[in-house]
Amino acid sequence: MTRNDATTEGTEPDAVETEREVVEGDSEVDEDDGEVVTLAHGAGGEATRSLVDQLVVSRFGDAANPAGRAAEPGAVGLPELDDGSAHPISGGETSIVLTTDSHVVSPPIFPGGDIGRLSVAGTVNDLAAMGVTDPIALTCSLVVEEGTPTATLEAIMESMRATCEEAGVAITTGDTKVMGSGELDGPVINTTGIGAIEPGALVTDAGLSPGDAILVSGTIGDHGIALLSEREGFDLGGGLESDVAPVNGLVAAATDAGEVTAMKDPTRGGLATTLNEMAGKAAVGVEIEERSVPIDDAIASAGELLGIDPLSVANEGKVVLGVDPDDAEAVLEAIRDHPLGENAAIVGRATEDHAGRVVLDTGFGRRYLSEPAGEALPRIC
Amino acid sequence: MATDATLQFRDPDAAREIADRIDALMADVGEPVNLMHVCGSHEQAIAKFGLRSMLPEGLAVRMGPGCPVCVTNMPEVDEAVALAEDGAIVATYGDMYRVPGTAGSLADASAAGADVEIVYSASEAVELAEENPGREVVFFATGFETTAAPTAAILAAGPPGNFSVLSAHKYVPPAMEVVAELPDTDVDGFLAAGHAATITGYGLFEAFVEEYEIPVVVGGFEPLDVLLGIERLLEHIDDGRAGLENAYPRCVSEEGNTAALETMWEVFETTSGEWRGIANIPDANLAVREEYAAYDARERFEIDPDVGAADPLTERCICGDIMAGTADPDECELFGEECTPRNPVGACMVSSEGTCKIWLEYGGRPDL
């Protein structure tokens, strides 16, 4: 009963917010040119990417990434559109890694978590997906609406504190804004995370080589399907819960156990979008055995009911890894030994064929796995 | 991975056994065979599980006019947009949300401030009317018999006075006749949609089989259902029979859901109308009967839609040929280029039931 869907909550730079700032800063705005931002632009996938390209990368891509900088060891710039950016300092001995996420989610408190936990886990996980498992600090910007019960905010902030403790990180600076009644539909929380890493330990989205094993750290689709079911008021007998959790501990176990070549947290757009991005950035193919992808029974059933593929919706406590084939079993074992990783699985491998694309073996036949084109809408029959 | 019931119909080993029998039947038939199904959910299953890659060369399984959203005519969308712009809350199924009319879609109207709500069912639209007693709530109702019957039940039950229906419901059997008669369409057998047949019963197709001498098999939507339906059709073709068969007996009976049918025909009557991209089809649109005129948005409001100059690209759109089964989506020059789910030119790209969107969603040509 809403046009929002689980893939619209942001865990990456929020496209809509970014758009507003750019428009306000431009003195020659033609508001009547007919183009407006739609929910599809916030859903991850191609629509989001083209908006971010048009609005942000086109303006800041060069400045953030002067000629030659991208090739510098330990540097990751804006045009890479990775989970964050990386900046070598101290003569290249260390890279500072920076990422930011804005979080809006309806409802703000949902089965398995809340916007507070989401806003800490989202940023911690973006850092973790670049290899930074011991973040220096987080910031917290809170925008709330007049009339919001203080108790609600207490609950959200307490959840942030608990999640910070779980992730071993502290919030050290922040900002609070209050909007007038009716000017905001629920709280907005932005967190920025900063960490430091040896350049050699940086893991990017783009590091896959043919032969690498593809691992997922647990069941896929939990967050997106749980939230969609909740919003649609489906009572499926309980048991559908978001997986929102900080995965930096799990990632540390994985990177200690073997050579992790590429990594990404499969948030908006889900596993399908993440794998396509990894394949595209590395110009390799990725082959996935659909039956190896761990999906919780209840999530699979709810997905069938909703007509929405668990592979295409957000996860908030998972990571997708490319691993050197010789180390795949060791890394898998290390992840499974972690409390968040018991359902981890090797789900496929990188290939030379089908460069830039993801091939899904369904057990019946083979097809490409595409990223979702826009917001997920319920089907008619 | 899923419930026992779904696993039972998703067993790849059993699928391979059926595929082997399909191979043998095709070898026996000895010539190319063209099958048509008429349901987006069949295409979804075929594409999602990669079933075409299990079929032998020479056996084509194409989707016909099986997407009710796709065949909804642009002026019907214009009516819904006009009602939303005039201040009604327009409730509709998610598939309909982005379908372009001549002057825009409900999504466009929503972005411009109109109240458009996506619902899962007709009864949810009634709830909206109950929750908003001071507003007119119009349910833009689309779909075949499967959704027409629930819409009818809602009207028959006497919804609130601020509720009305803008019917774009369609009735499948006449469309199959039109496709069977199209000069360029060469269909050797129809895989009929199990969903609709749960309402209508499979007996409904007897007259069609007799008149057109084309076999019809009613099929379900799990991968094994689809393969089994294909196998049964090939048996008929191999034997030179034009018979009718129910390959979905766990859901479909010969007489169908008689209570639902009764209500459907109490509320709706068939009328002629344009199916987008196909033809003006006699008796294939469902209009609200006069007895229920109070709930008929077309009677209740003076709808004065803006008629825009439809996107000029629509002239190059081959949606009609695709729904007639004479072309595949990747034969369209717009496919995946100018025409994407985000900026659909033809209706086949908008709905999850549309062939083009399904093909794009599952990789462009879903038989690697």
XYZ file of C-alpha atoms in Angstrom:
749
model
C 0.000 0.000 0.000
C 2.774 2.359 -0.695
C 4.878 3.321 -3.591
C 7.960 3.058 -1.459
C 9.674 -0.243 -1.359
C 12.454 -1.866 0.491
C 15.024 -0.875 -2.036
C 14.460 2.851 -1.614
C 16.057 3.302 1.729
C 19.496 4.620 1.187
C 22.641 3.064 2.393
C 24.700 4.814 -0.205
C 24.940 8.515 -0.945
C 21.350 9.554 -1.219
C 20.648 10.604 -4.760
C 17.569 12.653 -4.010
C 19.253 14.718 -1.334
C 22.236 15.284 -3.557
C 19.965 16.477 -6.305
C 18.350 19.062 -4.087
C 21.661 20.595 -3.130
C 22.838 20.838 -6.694
C 19.617 22.416 -7.871
C 19.643 24.984 -5.093
C 23.205 25.918 -5.888
C 22.449 26.538 -9.528
C 21.188 29.998 -10.393
C 19.784 28.971 -13.757
C 17.414 26.252 -12.766
C 14.783 25.422 -15.319
C 12.214 23.684 -13.191
C 9.864 23.335 -16.106
C 12.044 21.160 -18.278
C 9.832 18.226 -17.332
C 12.466 16.006 -15.728
C 11.826 15.135 -12.099
C 13.376 12.701 -9.696
C 11.355 9.514 -9.289
C 11.526 6.729 -6.734
C 13.291 4.592 -9.325
C 16.263 6.945 -9.026
C 16.630 5.926 -5.405
C 16.339 2.197 -5.950
C 19.960 1.453 -6.733
C 20.723 -0.073 -10.109
C 20.981 1.691 -13.420
C 18.549 4.540 -12.684
C 20.428 5.596 -9.572
C 23.760 5.306 -11.317
C 22.724 7.489 -14.223
C 21.389 10.163 -11.861
C 24.583 10.106 -9.802
C 26.632 10.284 -13.002
C 24.601 13.160 -14.355
C 24.548 15.166 -11.149
C 27.657 14.325 -9.209
C 30.345 12.481 -11.126
C 30.067 14.917 -14.028
C 30.843 17.790 -11.648
C 33.221 16.327 -9.100
C 34.694 13.304 -10.826
C 37.745 15.103 -12.215
C 38.474 17.223 -9.164
C 38.230 14.254 -6.847
C 40.357 12.238 -9.163
C 42.976 14.358 -10.906
C 44.770 12.814 -13.819
C 46.862 9.884 -12.726
C 45.450 9.831 -9.223
C 43.270 6.814 -9.870
C 46.315 4.748 -10.721
C 48.024 5.719 -7.490
C 48.262 2.767 -5.111
C 45.834 3.060 -2.262
C 43.600 5.613 -3.991
C 39.944 5.128 -4.860
C 38.119 8.130 -6.308
C 34.597 9.227 -7.045
C 34.369 7.853 -10.604
C 34.996 4.329 -9.307
C 31.710 4.603 -7.386
C 33.019 2.104 -4.868
C 31.673 1.735 -1.342
C 33.754 4.755 -0.347
C 36.828 6.709 -1.363
C 40.449 6.112 -0.339
C 43.194 8.720 0.012
C 46.859 7.858 0.452
C 48.663 9.950 3.107
C 52.052 9.873 4.782
C 53.843 9.176 1.541
C 51.524 6.342 0.677
C 52.066 4.235 3.778
C 48.434 4.563 4.804
C 45.176 5.289 3.050
C 42.345 7.147 4.706
C 38.997 5.619 3.716
C 35.845 7.706 3.791
C 32.208 6.815 3.204
C 28.816 8.351 3.893
C 25.240 7.099 3.936
C 21.874 8.738 4.469
C 19.164 6.563 5.884
C 15.433 6.863 5.511
C 13.343 3.794 6.055
C 9.657 3.168 6.437
C 8.750 2.063 9.046
C 11.676 3.427 11.130
C 11.401 0.499 13.512
C 11.020 -2.771 11.600
C 11.250 -6.499 12.318
C 14.859 -7.291 13.124
C 16.078 -3.714 13.480
C 15.483 -0.023 13.198
C 16.840 3.027 11.406
C 19.435 3.547 14.145
C 20.986 0.128 13.753
C 20.716 0.457 9.975
C 22.530 3.794 9.935
C 25.502 2.457 11.909
C 25.669 -0.914 10.160
C 25.333 0.678 6.698
C 28.399 2.840 7.103
C 30.454 0.298 9.028
C 29.699 -2.237 6.284
C 30.700 0.120 3.486
C 34.058 0.606 5.191
C 34.348 -3.135 5.823
C 33.651 -3.869 2.162
C 36.787 -1.853 1.344
C 38.785 -3.839 3.873
C 38.546 -1.384 6.769
C 37.317 -3.540 9.627
C 38.483 -1.305 12.473
C 36.954 2.107 11.734
C 38.343 5.207 13.471
C 35.020 6.955 14.055
C 31.543 7.718 12.767
C 29.623 10.966 12.527
C 25.883 11.216 12.998
C 23.611 13.839 11.451
C 20.046 13.623 12.570
C 17.130 15.390 10.861
C 13.802 15.021 12.613
C 10.369 16.499 12.324
C 8.659 18.669 14.900
C 6.344 16.471 16.933
C 8.513 13.344 16.802
C 8.210 11.653 20.216
C 11.444 11.976 22.153
C 10.987 8.375 23.231
C 11.196 7.277 19.586
C 14.472 9.140 19.182
C 15.735 7.717 22.467
C 15.041 4.228 21.170
C 16.753 4.939 17.856
C 19.815 6.511 19.485
C 20.068 3.693 22.001
C 20.014 1.257 19.109
C 22.812 3.237 17.436
C 24.843 3.064 20.636
C 24.385 -0.697 20.939
C 25.269 -1.243 17.290
C 28.364 0.969 17.617
C 29.440 -1.142 20.561
C 28.902 -4.303 18.518
C 31.008 -2.876 15.703
C 33.661 -1.476 18.026
C 33.332 2.106 16.843
C 32.242 5.401 18.384
C 30.237 8.372 17.136
C 32.481 11.364 17.742
C 30.759 14.296 16.065
C 27.385 15.121 14.631
C 24.584 17.534 13.951
C 20.877 17.797 14.679
C 18.218 19.614 12.676
C 14.511 19.905 13.361
C 12.105 20.485 10.472
C 8.608 21.866 10.801
C 5.644 19.588 11.173
C 4.753 18.017 7.843
C 8.078 18.927 6.247
C 9.624 15.510 6.658
C 8.170 12.040 6.554
C 10.094 10.259 9.293
C 13.617 10.709 10.641
C 16.635 11.000 8.363
C 19.991 9.878 9.690
C 23.278 10.450 7.921
C 26.404 8.734 9.123
C 29.911 9.207 7.789
C 32.647 6.769 8.563
C 36.398 7.129 8.460
C 39.110 4.524 8.700
C 42.747 3.903 7.864
C 44.255 0.970 6.034
C 47.507 -0.165 4.464
C 47.120 0.454 0.745
C 47.856 -3.198 0.020
C 44.932 -4.318 2.139
C 42.359 -2.178 0.320
C 39.694 -4.297 -1.362
C 37.697 -2.723 -4.182
C 34.630 -3.750 -6.133
C 36.782 -4.174 -9.217
C 39.296 -6.796 -8.110
C 37.779 -9.984 -9.554
C 39.893 -12.186 -11.823
C 38.660 -15.180 -13.825
C 38.688 -18.238 -11.588
C 38.007 -16.384 -8.348
C 35.359 -18.010 -6.190
C 32.279 -15.946 -5.337
C 31.107 -16.204 -1.732
C 28.128 -14.763 0.093
C 28.300 -14.453 3.856
C 24.768 -15.704 4.539
C 21.119 -15.801 3.471
C 20.127 -13.356 0.739
C 17.113 -11.028 0.517
C 16.170 -10.949 4.215
C 16.061 -7.187 4.734
C 14.205 -6.255 1.550
C 11.612 -9.016 1.683
C 11.012 -8.582 5.441
C 10.371 -4.864 5.016
C 8.178 -5.238 1.953
C 6.094 -7.861 3.731
C 5.808 -5.630 6.785
C 4.732 -2.638 4.704
C 2.191 -4.615 2.750
C 0.752 -5.900 6.022
C 1.329 -9.546 5.087
C 1.105 -11.749 8.104
C 3.246 -14.693 7.142
C 3.330 -16.179 10.586
C 6.298 -14.148 11.762
C 9.904 -15.081 11.311
C 10.669 -12.553 8.592
C 13.395 -10.352 9.946
C 15.871 -7.909 8.538
C 19.460 -9.081 8.663
C 20.757 -5.614 9.569
C 24.089 -6.013 11.357
C 27.642 -4.680 11.220
C 29.784 -7.194 9.340
C 33.230 -5.749 10.005
C 34.115 -8.589 12.399
C 33.082 -11.194 9.858
C 35.035 -9.444 7.108
C 38.129 -9.321 9.324
C 37.870 -13.076 9.803
C 37.555 -13.556 6.039
C 40.454 -11.318 5.039
C 42.663 -12.927 7.695
C 41.907 -16.376 6.298
C 42.824 -15.831 2.665
C 43.166 -13.623 -0.386
C 39.954 -11.625 -0.807
C 40.154 -10.037 -4.260
C 36.914 -8.048 -4.376
C 34.166 -7.240 -1.946
C 30.876 -5.390 -1.763
C 27.890 -5.227 0.561
C 24.772 -6.115 -1.431
C 22.426 -3.363 -0.264
C 20.091 -1.552 -2.674
C 19.408 -3.607 -5.756
C 20.493 -6.718 -3.905
C 22.851 -9.483 -4.896
C 21.879 -9.111 -8.564
C 23.023 -5.494 -8.729
C 26.151 -6.139 -6.678
C 27.309 -9.021 -8.859
C 26.641 -7.045 -12.033
C 28.673 -4.142 -10.681
C 31.533 -6.408 -9.686
C 31.484 -8.127 -13.083
C 31.256 -4.816 -14.931
C 34.024 -3.068 -13.032
C 36.431 -6.002 -13.412
C 35.342 -6.809 -16.993
C 34.944 -10.468 -16.109
C 31.934 -12.745 -16.228
C 30.361 -14.170 -13.106
C 28.596 -17.542 -13.038
C 26.234 -18.261 -10.180
C 24.554 -21.554 -9.249
C 21.131 -20.368 -8.167
C 20.607 -23.406 -5.974
C 23.754 -22.645 -3.994
C 22.540 -19.191 -2.996
C 21.308 -19.479 0.587
C 17.770 -18.130 0.923
C 15.684 -18.574 4.042
C 12.538 -20.650 3.406
C 10.168 -18.012 4.767
C 11.895 -15.274 2.749
C 11.649 -17.405 -0.409
C 7.921 -17.981 0.160
C 7.229 -14.320 0.879
C 9.192 -13.356 -2.226
C 7.024 -15.686 -4.300
C 3.893 -14.125 -2.818
C 5.098 -10.606 -3.464
C 6.395 -11.479 -6.912
C 9.772 -10.086 -5.937
C 13.053 -11.916 -6.345
C 15.123 -12.099 -3.129
C 18.212 -11.704 -5.321
C 17.060 -8.188 -6.248
C 16.354 -6.666 -2.852
C 18.526 -5.143 -0.163
C 20.609 -6.982 2.389
C 21.948 -5.006 5.343
C 24.144 -7.533 7.090
C 25.811 -9.432 4.283
C 28.863 -9.200 2.132
C 29.759 -10.635 -1.271
C 33.377 -11.645 -1.714
C 35.610 -12.635 -4.570
C 38.259 -15.013 -3.245
C 41.367 -16.553 -4.743
C 40.226 -20.102 -5.627
C 43.009 -21.696 -3.563
C 41.779 -19.876 -0.466
C 38.035 -20.239 -1.045
C 37.442 -23.110 1.381
C 39.563 -21.524 4.109
C 37.761 -18.196 3.795
C 34.410 -19.976 3.768
C 35.303 -21.828 6.963
C 36.443 -18.617 8.636
C 33.179 -16.875 7.739
C 31.084 -19.828 8.902
C 32.862 -19.773 12.252
C 31.659 -16.205 12.771
C 28.229 -15.874 14.443
C 26.841 -13.912 11.463
C 28.228 -16.296 8.863
C 26.835 -19.752 9.573
C 24.901 -19.825 6.276
C 27.791 -18.597 4.144
C 28.272 -20.381 0.842
C 30.376 -20.489 -2.284
C 27.824 -19.565 -4.939
C 29.828 -19.307 -8.126
C 32.982 -18.088 -9.806
C 34.391 -15.388 -12.027
C 34.915 -16.351 -15.670
C 36.531 -15.024 -18.822
C 33.321 -15.615 -20.771
C 30.373 -13.240 -20.644
C 32.574 -10.325 -19.538
C 30.612 -7.747 -17.607
C 27.623 -10.022 -17.166
C 26.283 -12.453 -14.619
C 25.116 -15.890 -15.764
C 22.675 -17.714 -13.529
C 22.428 -21.505 -13.715
C 18.884 -22.165 -12.484
C 19.278 -25.945 -12.390
C 16.943 -26.065 -15.402
C 18.744 -23.823 -17.836
C 21.004 -20.828 -17.877
C 20.143 -17.167 -18.220
C 21.619 -13.793 -17.472
C 20.974 -12.310 -14.066
C 20.206 -8.627 -14.659
C 20.062 -5.892 -12.120
C 16.589 -4.599 -11.306
C 15.684 -1.633 -13.476
C 13.801 0.417 -10.933
C 11.773 0.223 -7.800
C 10.184 -3.151 -7.194
C 6.431 -3.017 -7.686
C 3.978 -5.710 -6.739
C 2.735 -7.813 -9.607
C -0.850 -8.156 -10.641
C -1.075 -11.950 -10.862
C 15.052 -23.326 -0.172
C 11.293 -23.234 -0.376
C 8.272 -25.167 0.673
C 7.841 -28.830 -0.195
C 5.017 -27.933 -2.554
C 7.159 -25.648 -4.663
C 10.131 -27.993 -4.559
C 7.938 -30.763 -5.899
C 7.334 -28.740 -9.056
C 10.890 -27.450 -9.272
C 12.840 -30.656 -9.516
C 15.488 -30.242 -12.225
C 15.877 -34.012 -12.664
C 12.170 -34.464 -13.315
C 12.380 -31.488 -15.687
C 15.151 -33.164 -17.643
C 13.031 -36.301 -18.013
C 10.176 -34.263 -19.485
C 12.635 -32.406 -21.706
C 13.887 -35.758 -23.035
C 10.332 -36.800 -23.869
C 9.800 -33.429 -25.577
C 12.942 -34.111 -27.658
C 11.582 -37.498 -28.696
C 8.178 -36.070 -29.606
C 9.775 -33.327 -31.689
C 11.902 -35.908 -33.511
C 8.718 -37.821 -34.260
C 6.832 -34.737 -35.441
C 9.739 -34.007 -37.764
C 8.957 -30.358 -38.481
C 9.121 -27.020 -36.646
C 6.370 -26.426 -34.111
C 5.102 -23.047 -32.901
C 3.369 -22.981 -29.548
C 1.798 -19.934 -27.985
C 1.044 -19.258 -24.373
C -1.165 -16.381 -23.328
C 0.021 -15.451 -19.887
C 2.808 -13.282 -18.567
C 3.241 -15.670 -15.666
C 4.063 -18.445 -18.117
C 6.670 -16.226 -19.740
C 8.003 -15.349 -16.284
C 8.443 -19.031 -15.438
C 10.006 -19.835 -18.813
C 12.450 -16.937 -18.558
C 13.171 -17.129 -14.856
C 14.115 -20.799 -14.933
C 15.767 -20.653 -18.361
C 13.370 -23.291 -19.700
C 13.824 -22.346 -23.365
C 17.413 -23.514 -23.136
C 16.018 -27.003 -22.374
C 13.881 -27.139 -25.527
C 15.040 -28.601 -28.848
C 15.660 -26.480 -31.896
C 12.559 -26.153 -34.034
C 10.255 -25.869 -31.053
C 9.248 -22.248 -30.524
C 7.244 -21.217 -27.489
C 6.092 -17.624 -27.773
C 3.926 -15.410 -25.660
C 0.743 -14.053 -27.214
C -1.603 -11.388 -25.880
C -1.216 -12.588 -22.316
C -0.574 -9.385 -20.496
C -3.729 -7.512 -19.533
C -1.751 -4.421 -18.627
C -0.017 -4.473 -22.004
C -3.242 -4.594 -23.973
C -4.844 -1.823 -21.928
C -5.422 0.918 -24.436
C -3.731 4.304 -24.062
C -7.042 6.213 -23.858
C -7.991 4.000 -20.889
C -4.805 5.135 -19.125
C -5.633 8.719 -20.088
C -8.985 8.356 -18.327
C -7.311 7.193 -15.120
C -4.764 10.009 -15.299
C -7.545 12.557 -15.836
C -9.456 11.275 -12.798
C -6.311 11.477 -10.653
C -5.558 14.981 -11.890
C -9.133 16.025 -11.121
C -8.622 15.129 -7.482
C -9.782 11.546 -7.112
C -7.617 9.013 -5.342
C -6.846 6.540 -8.089
C -5.991 3.066 -6.844
C -4.482 0.528 -9.189
C -2.242 -2.516 -9.410
C 1.506 -1.894 -9.413
C 1.861 -3.023 -13.011
C -0.377 -0.217 -14.213
C 1.550 2.518 -12.459
C 4.068 3.323 -15.164
C 2.048 2.422 -18.256
C 2.150 5.462 -20.521
C -1.078 6.836 -21.936
C -1.029 9.391 -24.700
C -0.353 12.189 -22.209
C 1.616 10.441 -19.497
C 1.303 7.699 -16.915
C -0.165 7.480 -13.437
C 3.437 7.616 -12.186
C 3.811 10.977 -13.946
C 0.554 12.180 -12.406
C 1.756 11.025 -9.003
C 5.095 12.807 -9.389
C 3.114 15.949 -10.250
C 1.139 15.687 -7.022
C -1.906 13.557 -7.839
C -3.005 10.847 -5.407
C -2.206 7.489 -6.934
C -2.127 4.455 -4.676
C -0.866 1.005 -5.511
C -3.035 -1.796 -4.186
C -2.779 -5.559 -4.187
C -6.491 -6.220 -4.430
C -9.869 -4.673 -5.154
C -10.750 -4.958 -1.482
C -7.716 -2.875 -0.578
C -9.081 -0.145 -2.860
C -12.384 -0.332 -0.982
C -10.481 0.075 2.292
C -8.998 3.256 0.849
C -12.515 4.531 0.179
C -13.534 3.701 3.741
C -10.481 5.481 5.117
C -11.126 8.569 2.983
C -14.875 9.178 3.214
C -14.535 12.757 1.964
C -12.725 11.725 -1.225
C -13.709 9.938 -4.398
C -11.723 6.713 -4.735
C -11.544 5.233 -8.216
C -10.191 1.733 -8.674
C -8.545 1.533 -12.092
C -9.257 -2.161 -12.509
C -7.186 -4.205 -14.920
C -6.626 -7.859 -15.575
C -8.296 -10.915 -17.003
C -10.899 -13.120 -15.331
C -8.599 -13.680 -12.353
C -8.891 -10.071 -11.232
C -12.249 -9.279 -12.869
C -14.036 -11.749 -10.597
C -12.790 -10.103 -7.384
C -13.665 -6.652 -8.747
C -17.163 -7.933 -9.472
C -17.456 -9.401 -5.974
C -16.600 -6.028 -4.479
C -19.280 -4.242 -6.492
C -21.854 -6.929 -5.823
C -21.194 -6.587 -2.087
C -22.089 -2.887 -2.143
C -18.963 -0.796 -1.579
C -19.028 2.695 0.001
C -20.677 5.481 -1.981
C -17.380 7.239 -2.693
C -15.981 4.161 -4.453
C -16.131 3.478 -8.149
C -14.435 1.340 -10.761
C -12.794 2.380 -14.008
C -12.840 -0.967 -15.761
C -10.085 -1.967 -18.129
C -10.760 -5.655 -17.471
C -10.274 -7.976 -20.428
C -11.682 -11.339 -21.391
C -9.203 -13.811 -22.903
C -11.110 -16.257 -25.149
C -12.053 -13.772 -27.902
C -8.436 -12.616 -28.064
C -7.262 -16.180 -28.729
C -9.671 -16.313 -31.635
C -8.309 -13.073 -33.036
C -4.737 -14.330 -32.760
C -5.683 -17.645 -34.355
C -7.150 -15.714 -37.264
C -4.261 -13.291 -37.767
C -2.836 -14.030 -41.221
C 0.833 -13.994 -40.144
C 0.351 -15.982 -36.985
C 1.019 -19.668 -37.272
C 0.153 -21.322 -33.978
C 0.180 -25.118 -33.719
C -1.063 -25.186 -30.139
C -2.075 -22.936 -27.256
C -0.877 -23.293 -23.689
C -3.788 -21.665 -21.868
C -3.358 -19.808 -18.604
C -4.110 -21.812 -15.505
C -4.874 -18.728 -13.415
C -7.725 -17.557 -15.600
C -8.946 -21.113 -16.040
C -9.377 -21.540 -12.282
C -12.226 -19.049 -12.733
C -13.545 -19.932 -16.190
C -12.930 -23.675 -16.121
C -11.113 -25.417 -18.956
C -14.391 -26.409 -20.588
C -14.581 -22.850 -21.851
C -11.988 -23.651 -24.528
C -13.974 -26.520 -26.075
C -15.704 -24.279 -28.579
C -12.380 -22.735 -29.589
C -10.723 -26.110 -30.134
C -13.636 -27.281 -32.237
C -13.813 -24.191 -34.378
C -10.097 -23.617 -34.972
C -8.850 -27.220 -34.732
C -5.889 -26.129 -32.666
C -5.070 -28.083 -29.492
C -5.369 -26.251 -26.188
C -3.725 -27.413 -22.968
C -4.317 -25.551 -19.712
C -1.036 -25.279 -17.825
C 0.248 -24.194 -14.447
C 3.161 -21.951 -13.630
C 5.868 -23.955 -11.951
C 8.639 -25.043 -14.308
C 7.418 -28.648 -14.389
C 3.857 -27.476 -15.108
C 5.046 -25.509 -18.105
C 7.162 -28.346 -19.475
C 4.327 -30.808 -18.935
C 1.919 -28.509 -20.790
C 4.359 -28.327 -23.693
C 4.722 -32.114 -23.732
C 0.955 -32.610 -23.805
C 0.550 -30.156 -26.675
C 3.229 -31.994 -28.636
C 1.434 -35.296 -28.034
C -1.676 -33.818 -29.597
C 0.287 -32.395 -32.514
C 2.168 -35.672 -33.006
C -1.134 -37.573 -33.093
C -2.712 -35.023 -35.403
C -5.416 -34.367 -32.828
C -6.887 -31.009 -31.909
C -7.946 -31.760 -28.394
C -8.446 -29.971 -25.128
C -6.566 -31.048 -22.033
C -6.125 -29.927 -18.466
C -2.498 -30.217 -17.353
C -3.169 -28.216 -14.187
C -5.792 -30.372 -12.471
C -4.646 -29.470 -8.978
C -6.160 -26.000 -9.509
C -8.404 -26.088 -12.572
C -11.701 -27.889 -13.049
C -13.862 -28.247 -16.141
C -16.607 -25.917 -14.942
C -14.375 -23.471 -13.050
C -15.413 -21.370 -10.106
C -19.115 -21.107 -10.833
C -19.867 -18.706 -7.969
C -17.141 -16.323 -9.161
C -18.334 -16.606 -12.757
C -21.892 -15.900 -11.752
C -20.872 -12.741 -9.920
C -18.577 -11.701 -12.750
C -21.355 -11.871 -15.334
C -23.810 -10.242 -12.951
C -21.577 -7.174 -12.737
C -19.808 -7.131 -16.089
C -20.825 -7.529 -19.690
C -18.563 -7.910 -22.669
C -18.093 -5.054 -25.052
C -15.899 -4.429 -28.042
C -12.737 -2.475 -27.632
C -9.256 -1.826 -28.823
C -6.553 -4.085 -27.405
C -3.447 -1.981 -27.554
C -1.222 -2.977 -30.403
C -3.390 -5.893 -31.532
C -6.810 -5.026 -32.881
C -10.291 -3.939 -32.030
C -11.601 -7.149 -30.527
C -15.298 -7.882 -30.284
C -16.567 -8.904 -26.843
C -13.176 -8.926 -25.178
C -13.498 -5.931 -22.841
C -15.479 -6.144 -19.619
C -17.720 -3.147 -18.936
C -19.737 -2.510 -15.775
C -23.405 -3.328 -16.351
C -26.042 -0.616 -16.102
C -27.368 -2.053 -12.818
C -24.072 -1.058 -11.240
C -23.781 2.313 -12.989
C -23.499 4.097 -9.630
C -20.100 2.437 -9.212
C -19.014 2.879 -12.801
C -16.511 5.739 -12.962
C -17.390 6.305 -16.620
C -21.009 6.917 -15.657
C -20.261 8.786 -12.474
C -17.790 11.337 -13.770
C -17.454 13.383 -16.872
C -14.002 12.200 -17.756
C -12.238 14.619 -20.014
C -8.788 13.222 -20.605
C -5.919 15.212 -22.035
C -4.985 13.555 -25.233
C -1.326 14.008 -25.916
C 0.689 13.231 -28.958
C 1.960 9.842 -27.889
C 5.718 9.405 -27.886
C 6.799 9.448 -31.544
C 8.913 6.378 -30.822
C 5.696 4.369 -30.484
C 5.551 4.251 -34.263
C 8.670 2.089 -34.256
C 7.420 -0.101 -31.393
C 6.614 -3.668 -32.468
C 4.628 -4.588 -29.358
C 1.677 -5.598 -31.517
C 3.761 -8.072 -33.538
C 5.253 -9.463 -30.336
C 1.832 -10.020 -28.795
C 0.618 -11.568 -32.027
C 3.504 -14.009 -31.778
C 5.149 -12.962 -35.014
C 8.230 -11.279 -33.519
C 10.540 -11.578 -30.533
C 11.473 -8.582 -28.375
C 15.107 -8.580 -29.500
C 13.925 -8.025 -33.065
C 12.773 -4.548 -32.017
C 15.281 -1.781 -32.639
C 14.114 0.037 -29.507
C 14.493 -2.966 -27.187
C 16.819 -2.172 -24.299
C 17.959 1.001 -26.059
C 15.307 3.719 -26.303
C 12.805 1.403 -24.652
C 13.583 0.282 -21.112
C 11.451 -0.395 -18.039
C 12.384 3.073 -16.837
C 11.394 4.744 -20.084
C 9.022 2.307 -21.709
C 7.825 3.055 -25.224
C 5.445 0.148 -25.612
C 3.325 -1.484 -22.963
C 5.211 -4.787 -23.303
C 8.100 -3.057 -21.541
C 6.052 -1.697 -18.659
C 4.344 -4.578 -17.003
C 6.057 -7.467 -15.271
C 3.689 -9.529 -17.407
C 4.975 -7.967 -20.615
C 7.237 -9.989 -22.893
C 9.793 -7.224 -23.408
C 10.179 -6.407 -19.747
C 10.459 -10.074 -18.855
C 13.114 -10.642 -21.497
C 15.093 -7.621 -20.387
C 14.695 -8.545 -16.741
C 16.066 -11.995 -17.470
C 18.968 -10.883 -19.561
C 17.793 -9.844 -23.041
C 17.217 -13.211 -24.660
C 16.357 -15.687 -21.981
C 17.840 -18.828 -23.474
C 21.569 -18.858 -23.096
